Short mmCIF file of C-alpha atoms in Angstrom, two decimals:
data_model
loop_
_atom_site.label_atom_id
_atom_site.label_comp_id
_atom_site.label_asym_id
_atom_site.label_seq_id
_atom_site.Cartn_x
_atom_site.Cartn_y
_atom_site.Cartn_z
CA UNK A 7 -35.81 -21.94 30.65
CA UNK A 8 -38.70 -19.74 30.92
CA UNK A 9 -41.66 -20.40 32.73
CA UNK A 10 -44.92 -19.11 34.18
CA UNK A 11 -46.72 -20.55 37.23
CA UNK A 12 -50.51 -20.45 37.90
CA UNK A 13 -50.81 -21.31 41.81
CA UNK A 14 -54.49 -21.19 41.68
CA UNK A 15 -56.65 -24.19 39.89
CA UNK A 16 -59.61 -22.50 40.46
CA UNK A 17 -60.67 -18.84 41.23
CA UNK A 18 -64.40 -18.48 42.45
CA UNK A 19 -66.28 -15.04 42.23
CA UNK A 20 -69.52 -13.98 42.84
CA UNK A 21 -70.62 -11.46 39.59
CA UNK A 22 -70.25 -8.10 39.99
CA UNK A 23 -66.79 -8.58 42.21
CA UNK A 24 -63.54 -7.92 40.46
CA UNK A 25 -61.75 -11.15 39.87
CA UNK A 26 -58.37 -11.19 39.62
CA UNK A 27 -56.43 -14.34 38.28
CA UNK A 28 -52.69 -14.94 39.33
CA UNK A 29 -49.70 -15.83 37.61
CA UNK A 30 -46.13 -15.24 38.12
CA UNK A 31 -42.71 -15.84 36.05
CA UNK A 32 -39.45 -17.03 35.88
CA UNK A 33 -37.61 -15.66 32.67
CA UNK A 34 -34.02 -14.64 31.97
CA UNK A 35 -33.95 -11.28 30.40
CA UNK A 36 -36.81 -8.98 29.33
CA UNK A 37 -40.55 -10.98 30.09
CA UNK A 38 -42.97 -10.57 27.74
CA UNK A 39 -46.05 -11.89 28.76
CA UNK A 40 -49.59 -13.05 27.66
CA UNK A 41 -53.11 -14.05 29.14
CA UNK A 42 -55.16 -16.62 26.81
CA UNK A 43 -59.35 -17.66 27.80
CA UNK A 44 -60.30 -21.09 26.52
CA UNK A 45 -64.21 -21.76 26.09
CA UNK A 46 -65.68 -25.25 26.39
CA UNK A 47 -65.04 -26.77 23.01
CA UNK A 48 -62.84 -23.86 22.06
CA UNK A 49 -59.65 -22.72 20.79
CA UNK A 50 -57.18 -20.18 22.98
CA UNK A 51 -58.36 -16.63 22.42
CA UNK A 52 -55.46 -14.02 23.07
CA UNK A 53 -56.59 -11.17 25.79
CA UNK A 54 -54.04 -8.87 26.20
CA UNK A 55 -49.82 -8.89 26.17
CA UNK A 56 -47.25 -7.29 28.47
CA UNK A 57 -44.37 -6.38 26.07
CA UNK A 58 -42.94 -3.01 27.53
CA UNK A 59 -44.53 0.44 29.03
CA UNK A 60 -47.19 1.05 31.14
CA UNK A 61 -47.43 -1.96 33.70
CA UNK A 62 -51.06 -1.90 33.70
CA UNK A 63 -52.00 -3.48 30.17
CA UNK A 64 -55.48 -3.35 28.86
CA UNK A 65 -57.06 -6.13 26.48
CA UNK A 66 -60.12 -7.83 25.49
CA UNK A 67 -63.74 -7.86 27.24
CA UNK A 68 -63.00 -5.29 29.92
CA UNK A 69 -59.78 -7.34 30.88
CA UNK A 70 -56.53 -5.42 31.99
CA UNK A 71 -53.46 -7.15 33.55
CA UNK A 72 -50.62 -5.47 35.98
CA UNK A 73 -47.08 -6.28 35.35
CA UNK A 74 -44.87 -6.04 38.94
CA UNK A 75 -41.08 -6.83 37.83
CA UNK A 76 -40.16 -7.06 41.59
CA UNK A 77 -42.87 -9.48 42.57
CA UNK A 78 -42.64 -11.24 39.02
CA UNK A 79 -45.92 -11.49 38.41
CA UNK A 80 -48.72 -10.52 35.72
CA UNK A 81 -52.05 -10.72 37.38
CA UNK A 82 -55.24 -10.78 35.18
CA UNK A 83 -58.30 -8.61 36.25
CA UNK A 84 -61.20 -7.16 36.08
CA UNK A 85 -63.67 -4.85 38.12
CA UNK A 86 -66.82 -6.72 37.44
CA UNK A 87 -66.82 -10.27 36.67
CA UNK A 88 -69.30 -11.48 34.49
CA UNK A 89 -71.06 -14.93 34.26
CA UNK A 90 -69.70 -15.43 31.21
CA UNK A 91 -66.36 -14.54 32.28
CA UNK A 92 -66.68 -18.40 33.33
CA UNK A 93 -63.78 -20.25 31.34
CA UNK A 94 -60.08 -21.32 31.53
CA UNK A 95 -57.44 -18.70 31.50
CA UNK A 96 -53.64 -18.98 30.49
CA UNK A 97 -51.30 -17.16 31.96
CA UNK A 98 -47.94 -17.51 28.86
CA UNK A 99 -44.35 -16.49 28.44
CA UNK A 100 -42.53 -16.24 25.06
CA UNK A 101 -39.76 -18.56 25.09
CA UNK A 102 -36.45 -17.56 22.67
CA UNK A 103 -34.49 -20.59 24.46
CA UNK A 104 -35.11 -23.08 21.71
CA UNK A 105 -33.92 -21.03 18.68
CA UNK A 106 -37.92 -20.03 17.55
CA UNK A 107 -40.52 -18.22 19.40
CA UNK A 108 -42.61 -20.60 21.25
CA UNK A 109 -45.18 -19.35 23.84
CA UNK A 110 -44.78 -21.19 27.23
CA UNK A 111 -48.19 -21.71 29.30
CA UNK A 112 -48.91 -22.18 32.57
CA UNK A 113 -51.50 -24.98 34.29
CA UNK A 114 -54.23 -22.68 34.18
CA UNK A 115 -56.67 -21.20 36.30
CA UNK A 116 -60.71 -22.46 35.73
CA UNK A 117 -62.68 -18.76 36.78
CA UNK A 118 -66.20 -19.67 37.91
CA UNK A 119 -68.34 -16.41 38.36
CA UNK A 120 -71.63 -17.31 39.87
CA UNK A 121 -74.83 -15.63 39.95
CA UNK B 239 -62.13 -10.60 11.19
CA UNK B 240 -59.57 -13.25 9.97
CA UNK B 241 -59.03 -16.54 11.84
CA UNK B 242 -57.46 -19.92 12.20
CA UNK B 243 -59.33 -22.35 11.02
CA UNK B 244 -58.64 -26.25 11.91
CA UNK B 245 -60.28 -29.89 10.11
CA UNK B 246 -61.05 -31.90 11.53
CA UNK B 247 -62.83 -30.67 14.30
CA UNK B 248 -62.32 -34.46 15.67
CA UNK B 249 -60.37 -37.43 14.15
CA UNK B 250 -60.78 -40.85 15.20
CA UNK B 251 -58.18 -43.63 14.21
CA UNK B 252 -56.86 -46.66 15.02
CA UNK B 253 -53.38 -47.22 17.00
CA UNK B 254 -50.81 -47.16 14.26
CA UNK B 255 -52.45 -45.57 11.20
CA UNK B 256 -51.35 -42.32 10.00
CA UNK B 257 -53.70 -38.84 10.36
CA UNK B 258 -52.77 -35.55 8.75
CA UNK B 259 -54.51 -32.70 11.13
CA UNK B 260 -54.91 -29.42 8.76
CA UNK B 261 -54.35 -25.88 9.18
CA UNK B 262 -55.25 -22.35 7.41
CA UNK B 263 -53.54 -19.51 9.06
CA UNK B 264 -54.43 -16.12 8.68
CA UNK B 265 -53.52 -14.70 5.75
CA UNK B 266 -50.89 -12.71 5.89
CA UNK B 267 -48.87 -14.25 8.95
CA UNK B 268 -45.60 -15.77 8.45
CA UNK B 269 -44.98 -17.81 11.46
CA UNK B 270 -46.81 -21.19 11.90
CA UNK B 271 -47.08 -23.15 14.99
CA UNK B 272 -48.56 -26.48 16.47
CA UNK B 273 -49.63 -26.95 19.92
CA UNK B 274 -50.86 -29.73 22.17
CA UNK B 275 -53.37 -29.87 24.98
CA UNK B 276 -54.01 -33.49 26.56
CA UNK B 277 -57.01 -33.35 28.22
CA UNK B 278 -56.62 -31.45 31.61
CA UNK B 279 -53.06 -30.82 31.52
CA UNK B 280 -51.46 -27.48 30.25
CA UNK B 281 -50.85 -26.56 26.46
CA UNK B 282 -47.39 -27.93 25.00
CA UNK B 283 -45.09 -26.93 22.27
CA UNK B 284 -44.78 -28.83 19.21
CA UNK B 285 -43.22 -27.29 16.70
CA UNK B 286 -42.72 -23.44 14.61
CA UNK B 287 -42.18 -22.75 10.92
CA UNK B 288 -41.04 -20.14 8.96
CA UNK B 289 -39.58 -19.48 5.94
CA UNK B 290 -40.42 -23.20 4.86
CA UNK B 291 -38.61 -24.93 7.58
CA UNK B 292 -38.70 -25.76 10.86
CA UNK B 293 -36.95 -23.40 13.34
CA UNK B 294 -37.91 -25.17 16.56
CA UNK B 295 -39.19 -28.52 17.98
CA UNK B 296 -40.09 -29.82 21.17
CA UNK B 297 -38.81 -33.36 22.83
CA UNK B 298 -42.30 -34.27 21.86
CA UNK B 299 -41.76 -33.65 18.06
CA UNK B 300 -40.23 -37.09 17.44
CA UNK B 301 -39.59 -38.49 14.21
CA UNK B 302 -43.28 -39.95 13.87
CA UNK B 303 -44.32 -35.70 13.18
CA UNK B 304 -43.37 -33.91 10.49
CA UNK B 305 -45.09 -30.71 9.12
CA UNK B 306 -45.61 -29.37 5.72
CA UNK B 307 -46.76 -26.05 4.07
CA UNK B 308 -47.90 -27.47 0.91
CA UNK B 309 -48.92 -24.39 -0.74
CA UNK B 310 -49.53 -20.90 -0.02
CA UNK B 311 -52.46 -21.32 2.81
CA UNK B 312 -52.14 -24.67 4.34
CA UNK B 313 -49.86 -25.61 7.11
CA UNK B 314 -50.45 -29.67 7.87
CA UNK B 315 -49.58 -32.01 10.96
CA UNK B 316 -48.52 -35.71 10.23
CA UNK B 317 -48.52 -38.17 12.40
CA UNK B 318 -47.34 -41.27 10.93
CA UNK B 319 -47.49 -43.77 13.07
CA UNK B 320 -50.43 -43.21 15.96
CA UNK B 321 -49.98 -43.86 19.68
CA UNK B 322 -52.66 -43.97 22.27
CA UNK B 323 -50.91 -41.33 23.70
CA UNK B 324 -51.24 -38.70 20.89
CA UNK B 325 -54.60 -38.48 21.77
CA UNK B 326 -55.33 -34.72 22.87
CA UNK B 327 -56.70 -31.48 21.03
CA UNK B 328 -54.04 -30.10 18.66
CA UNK B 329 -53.80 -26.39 17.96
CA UNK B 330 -52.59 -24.65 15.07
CA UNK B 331 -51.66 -21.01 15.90
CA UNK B 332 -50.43 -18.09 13.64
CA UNK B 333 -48.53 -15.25 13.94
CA UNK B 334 -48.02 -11.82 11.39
CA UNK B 335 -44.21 -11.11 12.18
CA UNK B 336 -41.29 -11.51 14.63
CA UNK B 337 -42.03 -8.28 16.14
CA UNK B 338 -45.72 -8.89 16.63
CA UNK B 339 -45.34 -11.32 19.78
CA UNK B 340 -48.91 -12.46 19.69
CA UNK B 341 -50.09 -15.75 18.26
CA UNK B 342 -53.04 -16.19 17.14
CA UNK B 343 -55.15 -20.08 17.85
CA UNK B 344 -57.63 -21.94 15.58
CA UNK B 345 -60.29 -24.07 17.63
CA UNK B 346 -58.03 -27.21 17.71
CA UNK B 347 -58.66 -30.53 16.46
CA UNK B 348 -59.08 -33.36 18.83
CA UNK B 349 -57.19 -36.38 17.97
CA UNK B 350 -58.69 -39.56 19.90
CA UNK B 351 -56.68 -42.70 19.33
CA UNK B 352 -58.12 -46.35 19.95
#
């Protein structure tokens, strides 16, 4: 099955730092790869996608992502955090095993930027 | 900019009644999902539809779910027969065609059973 592992429940970051938000996968065949933000209260707003190409992928609010096949991971980034950066972030695989096209999410990773 | 949109925002009901959770995808998308968060734990799989029928379902999607697209813009949840443990935030998600990966979440709907 494919999967996608979050090690890190929580990421601290002082603003103005870059942040950077781990993930890494376990897929059979080609990955491709998504980062979701959840707000308080909110539904999952897609950031950016890894499909094929460059492996430095570029999305929403300043967000960019690098995809390393031989460390299997898609980090999420970014060169100045922001207070209101602060939310839950989903790293996700799609997932062909069932027959559909399911996305497959990790634990998550809480980002708290402080002041 | 087109979105998901979700009612309730939050249901409340009794241990074995039935709740229908609603759905309007974005317009134009052809694939239809449902999700599950319960609270503090990761988002699961429910179920996708296309084409009118279901092409995938999770362990979770027992025979107390069933989903319906009754017309051209709604995509509904059922849950016939409520558990305690249903109770979480449901998503509805969308998505424009196979080869557009992305899906696409409304705000959720959190289902709190008593």
């Amino acid at each position: 099955a494919q999967s996608v592992a979050q090690p890190e429940d929580q990421v601290n970051v002082a603003e103005g730092n870059p942040l950077t938000v781990k993930c890494t996968y376990s897929v059979s065949g080609n990955p491709y790869l998504f980062w979701y933000v959840q707000y308080p209260n909110r539904g999952l707003q897609f950031l950016l996608k890894y499909i094929t190409g460059d492996n430095l992928v570029k999305g929403s609010y300043g967000f960019e992502a690098e995809f390393n096949k031989s460390q299997t991971s898609f980090h999420l980034k970014k060169p100045s955090a922001l207070v209101s950066d602060s939310a839950l972030y989903f790293c996700a695989v799609r997932d062909l095993t069932g027959g559909g096209n399911k996305l497959t999410f990790g634990t998550g990773t809480q980002l708290k930027v402080e002041l | 900019e087109p979105e998901v949109t979700q009612t309730p925002s939050h249901q409340v009901t009794q241990m074995g009644q039935e709740v229908i959770l609603r759905c309007v995808p974005i317009s134009n998308h052809l694939y239809f999902y449902w999700y599950r968060q319960i609270l503090g734990q990761k988002v699961e799989f429910l179920v996708s539809f296309y084409n009118n029928e279901i092409s995938e379902k999770s362990e979770i999607f027992d025979d107390q779910f069933s989903v319906e697209r009754p017309d051209g813009s709604n995509f509904t949840l059922k849950i016939r027969s409520t558990k305690l443990e249903d109770s979480a935030m449901y998503f509805c998600a969308s998505k424009k065609m196979d080869s557009s990966y992305e899906q696409y979440f409304g705000p959720g709907t959190r289902l709190t059973v008593t």
